[in-house]
C-alpha cells in the first residue's frame, strides 16, 4: 500500500512544485523573448535567472499565497 501525504506535507510539496514550475516557465519565456536564443542560453537561463527567481518564488509561495487565500476566504460565502 502506498503511503499518502499528510495535509501539511501536501501543502509543502504543492508550493515547492508550483514555485519551481512557475519560475522555470516564466524566466525561460521572458529571457527568450527579451534576448532570444543564443549559444549558452540554457546556462544563462538556469544560473542567472531560474535560480534567482526560485529563491524569490519559494518564500512568496509560503508567505504571500496563504495571506491572499485567507483574505479571499474571508469574503467567500460558505456552503451550507
PDB file of N, CA and C in Angstrom:
ATOM      1  N   UNK A   1       0.840  -1.169   0.000  1.00  0.00           N
ATOM      2  CA  UNK A   1       0.000   0.000   0.000  1.00  0.00           C
ATOM      3  C   UNK A   1       0.897   1.248   0.000  1.00  0.00           C
ATOM      4  N   UNK A   2       0.576   2.201  -0.873  1.00  0.00           N
ATOM      5  CA  UNK A   2       1.364   3.416  -0.970  1.00  0.00           C
ATOM      6  C   UNK A   2       0.988   4.379   0.144  1.00  0.00           C
ATOM      7  N   UNK A   3       2.019   5.009   0.704  1.00  0.00           N
ATOM      8  CA  UNK A   3       1.795   5.988   1.750  1.00  0.00           C
ATOM      9  C   UNK A   3       1.378   7.310   1.109  1.00  0.00           C
ATOM     10  N   UNK A   4       0.350   7.929   1.634  1.00  0.00           N
ATOM     11  CA  UNK A   4      -0.110   9.213   1.132  1.00  0.00           C
ATOM     12  C   UNK A   4       0.441  10.337   2.000  1.00  0.00           C
ATOM     13  N   UNK A   5       0.486  11.516   1.409  1.00  0.00           N
ATOM     14  CA  UNK A   5       0.980  12.679   2.118  1.00  0.00           C
ATOM     15  C   UNK A   5      -0.065  13.198   3.106  1.00  0.00           C
ATOM     16  N   UNK A   6       0.418  13.746   4.198  1.00  0.00           N
ATOM     17  CA  UNK A   6      -0.484  14.424   5.129  1.00  0.00           C
ATOM     18  C   UNK A   6      -0.875  15.765   4.512  1.00  0.00           C
ATOM     19  N   UNK A   7      -1.825  16.447   5.117  1.00  0.00           N
ATOM     20  CA  UNK A   7      -2.273  17.749   4.622  1.00  0.00           C
ATOM     21  C   UNK A   7      -1.102  18.739   4.601  1.00  0.00           C
ATOM     22  N   UNK A   8      -0.332  18.792   5.652  1.00  0.00           N
ATOM     23  CA  UNK A   8       0.810  19.715   5.731  1.00  0.00           C
ATOM     24  C   UNK A   8       1.862  19.347   4.682  1.00  0.00           C
ATOM     25  N   UNK A   9       2.159  18.070   4.546  1.00  0.00           N
ATOM     26  CA  UNK A   9       3.129  17.629   3.544  1.00  0.00           C
ATOM     27  C   UNK A   9       2.663  17.981   2.136  1.00  0.00           C
ATOM     28  N   UNK A  10       1.386  17.811   1.871  1.00  0.00           N
ATOM     29  CA  UNK A  10       0.871  18.109   0.535  1.00  0.00           C
ATOM     30  C   UNK A  10       0.955  19.599   0.227  1.00  0.00           C
ATOM     31  N   UNK A  11       0.732  20.445   1.223  1.00  0.00           N
ATOM     32  CA  UNK A  11       0.857  21.894   1.030  1.00  0.00           C
ATOM     33  C   UNK A  11       2.303  22.255   0.711  1.00  0.00           C
ATOM     34  N   UNK A  12       3.241  21.648   1.429  1.00  0.00           N
ATOM     35  CA  UNK A  12       4.666  21.918   1.199  1.00  0.00           C
ATOM     36  C   UNK A  12       5.084  21.461  -0.195  1.00  0.00           C
ATOM     37  N   UNK A  13       4.733  20.244  -0.559  1.00  0.00           N
ATOM     38  CA  UNK A  13       5.107  19.710  -1.877  1.00  0.00           C
ATOM     39  C   UNK A  13       4.455  20.530  -2.987  1.00  0.00           C
ATOM     40  N   UNK A  14       3.177  20.846  -2.830  1.00  0.00           N
ATOM     41  CA  UNK A  14       2.463  21.633  -3.828  1.00  0.00           C
ATOM     42  C   UNK A  14       3.127  22.996  -4.021  1.00  0.00           C
ATOM     43  N   UNK A  15       3.422  23.690  -2.940  1.00  0.00           N
ATOM     44  CA  UNK A  15       4.030  25.013  -3.017  1.00  0.00           C
ATOM     45  C   UNK A  15       5.402  24.956  -3.684  1.00  0.00           C
ATOM     46  N   UNK A  16       6.206  23.974  -3.330  1.00  0.00           N
ATOM     47  CA  UNK A  16       7.529  23.824  -3.942  1.00  0.00           C
ATOM     48  C   UNK A  16       7.425  23.540  -5.439  1.00  0.00           C
ATOM     49  N   UNK A  17       6.553  22.615  -5.824  1.00  0.00           N
ATOM     50  CA  UNK A  17       6.418  22.256  -7.240  1.00  0.00           C
ATOM     51  C   UNK A  17       5.862  23.408  -8.067  1.00  0.00           C
ATOM     52  N   UNK A  18       4.892  24.116  -7.541  1.00  0.00           N
ATOM     53  CA  UNK A  18       4.345  25.273  -8.264  1.00  0.00           C
ATOM     54  C   UNK A  18       5.413  26.358  -8.386  1.00  0.00           C
ATOM     55  N   UNK A  19       6.178  26.592  -7.334  1.00  0.00           N
ATOM     56  CA  UNK A  19       7.254  27.592  -7.388  1.00  0.00           C
ATOM     57  C   UNK A  19       8.287  27.231  -8.447  1.00  0.00           C
ATOM     58  N   UNK A  20       8.677  25.979  -8.495  1.00  0.00           N
ATOM     59  CA  UNK A  20       9.662  25.519  -9.483  1.00  0.00           C
ATOM     60  C   UNK A  20       9.109  25.662 -10.900  1.00  0.00           C
ATOM     61  N   UNK A  21       7.886  25.200 -11.109  1.00  0.00           N
ATOM     62  CA  UNK A  21       7.285  25.257 -12.446  1.00  0.00           C
ATOM     63  C   UNK A  21       7.107  26.697 -12.919  1.00  0.00           C
ATOM     64  N   UNK A  22       6.534  27.542 -12.073  1.00  0.00           N
ATOM     65  CA  UNK A  22       6.296  28.933 -12.460  1.00  0.00           C
ATOM     66  C   UNK A  22       7.618  29.673 -12.702  1.00  0.00           C
ATOM     67  N   UNK A  23       8.593  29.466 -11.830  1.00  0.00           N
ATOM     68  CA  UNK A  23       9.889  30.125 -12.001  1.00  0.00           C
ATOM     69  C   UNK A  23      10.552  29.689 -13.297  1.00  0.00           C
ATOM     70  N   UNK A  24      10.521  28.409 -13.561  1.00  0.00           N
ATOM     71  CA  UNK A  24      11.152  27.888 -14.773  1.00  0.00           C
ATOM     72  C   UNK A  24      10.490  28.391 -16.038  1.00  0.00           C
ATOM     73  N   UNK A  25       9.181  28.282 -16.102  1.00  0.00           N
ATOM     74  CA  UNK A  25       8.450  28.668 -17.310  1.00  0.00           C
ATOM     75  C   UNK A  25       8.539  30.177 -17.545  1.00  0.00           C
ATOM     76  N   UNK A  26       8.298  30.948 -16.502  1.00  0.00           N
ATOM     77  CA  UNK A  26       8.287  32.403 -16.675  1.00  0.00           C
ATOM     78  C   UNK A  26       9.675  32.971 -16.976  1.00  0.00           C
ATOM     79  N   UNK A  27      10.689  32.515 -16.259  1.00  0.00           N
ATOM     80  CA  UNK A  27      12.029  33.049 -16.514  1.00  0.00           C
ATOM     81  C   UNK A  27      12.533  32.628 -17.895  1.00  0.00           C
ATOM     82  N   UNK A  28      12.220  31.403 -18.301  1.00  0.00           N
ATOM     83  CA  UNK A  28      12.626  30.928 -19.630  1.00  0.00           C
ATOM     84  C   UNK A  28      11.957  31.768 -20.713  1.00  0.00           C
ATOM     85  N   UNK A  29      10.643  31.936 -20.585  1.00  0.00           N
ATOM     86  CA  UNK A  29       9.906  32.696 -21.594  1.00  0.00           C
ATOM     87  C   UNK A  29      10.324  34.146 -21.676  1.00  0.00           C
ATOM     88  N   UNK A  30      10.499  34.785 -20.530  1.00  0.00           N
ATOM     89  CA  UNK A  30      10.902  36.195 -20.533  1.00  0.00           C
ATOM     90  C   UNK A  30      12.297  36.380 -21.103  1.00  0.00           C
ATOM     91  N   UNK A  31      13.228  35.528 -20.717  1.00  0.00           N
ATOM     92  CA  UNK A  31      14.582  35.637 -21.244  1.00  0.00           C
ATOM     93  C   UNK A  31      14.593  35.377 -22.751  1.00  0.00           C
ATOM     94  N   UNK A  32      13.845  34.392 -23.186  1.00  0.00           N
ATOM     95  CA  UNK A  32      13.801  34.063 -24.612  1.00  0.00           C
ATOM     96  C   UNK A  32      13.232  35.226 -25.419  1.00  0.00           C
ATOM     97  N   UNK A  33      12.182  35.873 -24.927  1.00  0.00           N
ATOM     98  CA  UNK A  33      11.599  36.979 -25.682  1.00  0.00           C
ATOM     99  C   UNK A  33      12.461  38.241 -25.618  1.00  0.00           C
ATOM    100  N   UNK A  34      13.172  38.433 -24.535  1.00  0.00           N
ATOM    101  CA  UNK A  34      13.996  39.650 -24.403  1.00  0.00           C
ATOM    102  C   UNK A  34      15.349  39.540 -25.096  1.00  0.00           C
ATOM    103  N   UNK A  35      15.976  38.371 -24.998  1.00  0.00           N
ATOM    104  CA  UNK A  35      17.338  38.205 -25.505  1.00  0.00           C
ATOM    105  C   UNK A  35      17.380  37.360 -26.768  1.00  0.00           C
ATOM    106  N   UNK A  36      16.474  36.398 -26.867  1.00  0.00           N
ATOM    107  CA  UNK A  36      16.487  35.471 -27.995  1.00  0.00           C
ATOM    108  C   UNK A  36      17.407  34.292 -27.721  1.00  0.00           C
ATOM    109  N   UNK A  37      17.273  33.290 -28.565  1.00  0.00           N
ATOM    110  CA  UNK A  37      18.088  32.084 -28.399  1.00  0.00           C
ATOM    111  C   UNK A  37      19.515  32.376 -28.824  1.00  0.00           C
ATOM    112  N   UNK A  38      20.471  31.933 -28.044  1.00  0.00           N
ATOM    113  CA  UNK A  38      21.886  32.130 -28.359  1.00  0.00           C
ATOM    114  C   UNK A  38      22.677  30.990 -27.744  1.00  0.00           C
ATOM    115  N   UNK A  39      23.920  30.796 -28.198  1.00  0.00           N
ATOM    116  CA  UNK A  39      24.746  29.762 -27.578  1.00  0.00           C
ATOM    117  C   UNK A  39      24.904  30.068 -26.083  1.00  0.00           C
ATOM    118  N   UNK A  40      24.711  29.091 -25.274  1.00  0.00           N
ATOM    119  CA  UNK A  40      24.811  29.276 -23.835  1.00  0.00           C
ATOM    120  C   UNK A  40      23.523  29.766 -23.188  1.00  0.00           C
ATOM    121  N   UNK A  41      22.422  29.788 -23.968  1.00  0.00           N
ATOM    122  CA  UNK A  41      21.143  30.276 -23.447  1.00  0.00           C
ATOM    123  C   UNK A  41      20.706  29.497 -22.206  1.00  0.00           C
ATOM    124  N   UNK A  42      20.766  28.183 -22.282  1.00  0.00           N
ATOM    125  CA  UNK A  42      20.305  27.348 -21.163  1.00  0.00           C
ATOM    126  C   UNK A  42      21.136  27.622 -19.918  1.00  0.00           C
ATOM    127  N   UNK A  43      22.429  27.747 -20.074  1.00  0.00           N
ATOM    128  CA  UNK A  43      23.310  28.042 -18.941  1.00  0.00           C
ATOM    129  C   UNK A  43      22.985  29.407 -18.332  1.00  0.00           C
ATOM    130  N   UNK A  44      22.818  30.401 -19.184  1.00  0.00           N
ATOM    131  CA  UNK A  44      22.456  31.745 -18.717  1.00  0.00           C
ATOM    132  C   UNK A  44      21.113  31.709 -18.005  1.00  0.00           C
ATOM    133  N   UNK A  45      20.130  31.073 -18.638  1.00  0.00           N
ATOM    134  CA  UNK A  45      18.788  30.992 -18.045  1.00  0.00           C
ATOM    135  C   UNK A  45      18.835  30.321 -16.677  1.00  0.00           C
ATOM    136  N   UNK A  46      19.477  29.176 -16.584  1.00  0.00           N
ATOM    137  CA  UNK A  46      19.443  28.397 -15.349  1.00  0.00           C
ATOM    138  C   UNK A  46      20.150  29.112 -14.202  1.00  0.00           C
ATOM    139  N   UNK A  47      21.360  29.583 -14.442  1.00  0.00           N
ATOM    140  CA  UNK A  47      22.160  30.134 -13.349  1.00  0.00           C
ATOM    141  C   UNK A  47      21.884  31.612 -13.050  1.00  0.00           C
ATOM    142  N   UNK A  48      21.529  32.396 -14.061  1.00  0.00           N
ATOM    143  CA  UNK A  48      21.340  33.826 -13.836  1.00  0.00           C
ATOM    144  C   UNK A  48      19.881  34.235 -13.684  1.00  0.00           C
ATOM    145  N   UNK A  49      18.949  33.373 -14.064  1.00  0.00           N
ATOM    146  CA  UNK A  49      17.541  33.739 -13.991  1.00  0.00           C
ATOM    147  C   UNK A  49      16.733  32.751 -13.154  1.00  0.00           C
ATOM    148  N   UNK A  50      16.735  31.478 -13.534  1.00  0.00           N
ATOM    149  CA  UNK A  50      15.899  30.490 -12.859  1.00  0.00           C
ATOM    150  C   UNK A  50      16.230  30.367 -11.376  1.00  0.00           C
ATOM    151  N   UNK A  51      17.495  30.185 -11.036  1.00  0.00           N
ATOM    152  CA  UNK A  51      17.859  30.006  -9.625  1.00  0.00           C
ATOM    153  C   UNK A  51      17.570  31.253  -8.800  1.00  0.00           C
ATOM    154  N   UNK A  52      17.778  32.425  -9.385  1.00  0.00           N
ATOM    155  CA  UNK A  52      17.479  33.674  -8.675  1.00  0.00           C
ATOM    156  C   UNK A  52      15.978  33.790  -8.449  1.00  0.00           C
ATOM    157  N   UNK A  53      15.206  33.552  -9.491  1.00  0.00           N
ATOM    158  CA  UNK A  53      13.753  33.653  -9.364  1.00  0.00           C
ATOM    159  C   UNK A  53      13.215  32.603  -8.399  1.00  0.00           C
ATOM    160  N   UNK A  54      13.833  31.440  -8.383  1.00  0.00           N
ATOM    161  CA  UNK A  54      13.387  30.380  -7.478  1.00  0.00           C
ATOM    162  C   UNK A  54      13.539  30.800  -6.022  1.00  0.00           C
ATOM    163  N   UNK A  55      14.627  31.488  -5.698  1.00  0.00           N
ATOM    164  CA  UNK A  55      14.828  31.953  -4.323  1.00  0.00           C
ATOM    165  C   UNK A  55      13.811  33.018  -3.925  1.00  0.00           C
ATOM    166  N   UNK A  56      13.215  33.656  -4.912  1.00  0.00           N
ATOM    167  CA  UNK A  56      12.156  34.624  -4.624  1.00  0.00           C
ATOM    168  C   UNK A  56      10.782  33.964  -4.577  1.00  0.00           C
ATOM    169  N   UNK A  57      10.554  32.993  -5.444  1.00  0.00           N
ATOM    170  CA  UNK A  57       9.217  32.405  -5.554  1.00  0.00           C
ATOM    171  C   UNK A  57       8.877  31.444  -4.413  1.00  0.00           C
ATOM    172  N   UNK A  58       9.857  30.750  -3.880  1.00  0.00           N
ATOM    173  CA  UNK A  58       9.557  29.802  -2.797  1.00  0.00           C
ATOM    174  C   UNK A  58       9.080  30.529  -1.538  1.00  0.00           C
ATOM    175  N   UNK A  59       9.794  31.544  -1.051  1.00  0.00           N
ATOM    176  CA  UNK A  59       9.253  32.269   0.113  1.00  0.00           C
ATOM    177  C   UNK A  59       7.909  32.937  -0.190  1.00  0.00           C
ATOM    178  N   UNK A  60       7.766  33.452  -1.413  1.00  0.00           N
ATOM    179  CA  UNK A  60       6.492  34.056  -1.802  1.00  0.00           C
ATOM    180  C   UNK A  60       5.368  33.029  -1.721  1.00  0.00           C
ATOM    181  N   UNK A  61       5.647  31.814  -2.180  1.00  0.00           N
ATOM    182  CA  UNK A  61       4.644  30.753  -2.138  1.00  0.00           C
ATOM    183  C   UNK A  61       4.222  30.387  -0.727  1.00  0.00           C
ATOM    184  N   UNK A  62       5.163  30.451   0.201  1.00  0.00           N
ATOM    185  CA  UNK A  62       4.850  30.071   1.581  1.00  0.00           C
ATOM    186  C   UNK A  62       4.317  31.231   2.429  1.00  0.00           C
ATOM    187  N   UNK A  63       4.556  32.460   2.007  1.00  0.00           N
ATOM    188  CA  UNK A  63       4.126  33.613   2.808  1.00  0.00           C
ATOM    189  C   UNK A  63       2.956  34.358   2.158  1.00  0.00           C
ATOM    190  N   UNK A  64       3.136  34.802   0.932  1.00  0.00           N
ATOM    191  CA  UNK A  64       2.133  35.644   0.284  1.00  0.00           C
ATOM    192  C   UNK A  64       0.888  34.854  -0.119  1.00  0.00           C
ATOM    193  N   UNK A  65       1.074  33.677  -0.689  1.00  0.00           N
ATOM    194  CA  UNK A  65      -0.073  32.891  -1.152  1.00  0.00           C
ATOM    195  C   UNK A  65      -1.044  32.564  -0.014  1.00  0.00           C
ATOM    196  N   UNK A  66      -0.594  32.088   1.147  1.00  0.00           N
ATOM    197  CA  UNK A  66      -1.548  31.847   2.236  1.00  0.00           C
ATOM    198  C   UNK A  66      -2.250  33.123   2.713  1.00  0.00           C
ATOM    199  N   UNK A  67      -1.547  34.245   2.709  1.00  0.00           N
ATOM    200  CA  UNK A  67      -2.182  35.506   3.102  1.00  0.00           C
ATOM    201  C   UNK A  67      -3.299  35.878   2.128  1.00  0.00           C
ATOM    202  N   UNK A  68      -3.033  35.730   0.847  1.00  0.00           N
ATOM    203  CA  UNK A  68      -4.055  36.021  -0.159  1.00  0.00           C
ATOM    204  C   UNK A  68      -5.229  35.059  -0.017  1.00  0.00           C
ATOM    205  N   UNK A  69      -4.933  33.767   0.194  1.00  0.00           N
ATOM    206  CA  UNK A  69      -6.002  32.779   0.346  1.00  0.00           C
ATOM    207  C   UNK A  69      -6.868  33.101   1.555  1.00  0.00           C
ATOM    208  N   UNK A  70      -6.258  33.471   2.674  1.00  0.00           N
ATOM    209  CA  UNK A  70      -7.030  33.839   3.868  1.00  0.00           C
ATOM    210  C   UNK A  70      -7.915  35.051   3.597  1.00  0.00           C
ATOM    211  N   UNK A  71      -7.393  36.025   2.883  1.00  0.00           N
ATOM    212  CA  UNK A  71      -8.185  37.202   2.543  1.00  0.00           C
ATOM    213  C   UNK A  71      -9.378  36.851   1.665  1.00  0.00           C
ATOM    214  N   UNK A  72      -9.152  35.997   0.675  1.00  0.00           N
ATOM    215  CA  UNK A  72     -10.245  35.569  -0.208  1.00  0.00           C
ATOM    216  C   UNK A  72     -11.262  34.731   0.567  1.00  0.00           C
ATOM    217  N   UNK A  73     -10.773  33.870   1.461  1.00  0.00           N
ATOM    218  CA  UNK A  73     -11.682  33.040   2.275  1.00  0.00           C
ATOM    219  C   UNK A  73     -12.602  33.895   3.141  1.00  0.00           C
ATOM    220  N   UNK A  74     -12.107  35.046   3.580  1.00  0.00           N
ATOM    221  CA  UNK A  74     -12.921  35.935   4.443  1.00  0.00           C
ATOM    222  C   UNK A  74     -14.095  36.547   3.696  1.00  0.00           C
ATOM    223  N   UNK A  75     -13.950  36.723   2.372  1.00  0.00           N
ATOM    224  CA  UNK A  75     -15.023  37.334   1.610  1.00  0.00           C
ATOM    225  C   UNK A  75     -15.791  36.327   0.744  1.00  0.00           C
ATOM    226  N   UNK A  76     -15.562  35.051   1.002  1.00  0.00           N
ATOM    227  CA  UNK A  76     -16.229  33.992   0.255  1.00  0.00           C
ATOM    228  C   UNK A  76     -17.365  33.413   1.077  1.00  0.00           C
ATOM    229  N   UNK A  77     -18.513  33.215   0.437  1.00  0.00           N
ATOM    230  CA  UNK A  77     -19.674  32.638   1.098  1.00  0.00           C
ATOM    231  C   UNK A  77     -19.399  31.150   1.342  1.00  0.00           C
ATOM    232  N   UNK A  78     -19.694  30.704   2.550  1.00  0.00           N
ATOM    233  CA  UNK A  78     -19.517  29.302   2.899  1.00  0.00           C
ATOM    234  C   UNK A  78     -20.735  28.502   2.430  1.00  0.00           C
ATOM    235  N   UNK A  79     -20.490  27.332   1.874  1.00  0.00           N
ATOM    236  CA  UNK A  79     -21.600  26.437   1.507  1.00  0.00           C
ATOM    237  C   UNK A  79     -22.180  25.801   2.753  1.00  0.00           C
ATOM    238  N   UNK A  80     -23.490  25.661   2.793  1.00  0.00           N
ATOM    239  CA  UNK A  80     -24.149  25.040   3.956  1.00  0.00           C
ATOM    240  C   UNK A  80     -24.114  23.559   3.901  1.00  0.00           C
TER     241      UNK A  80
END
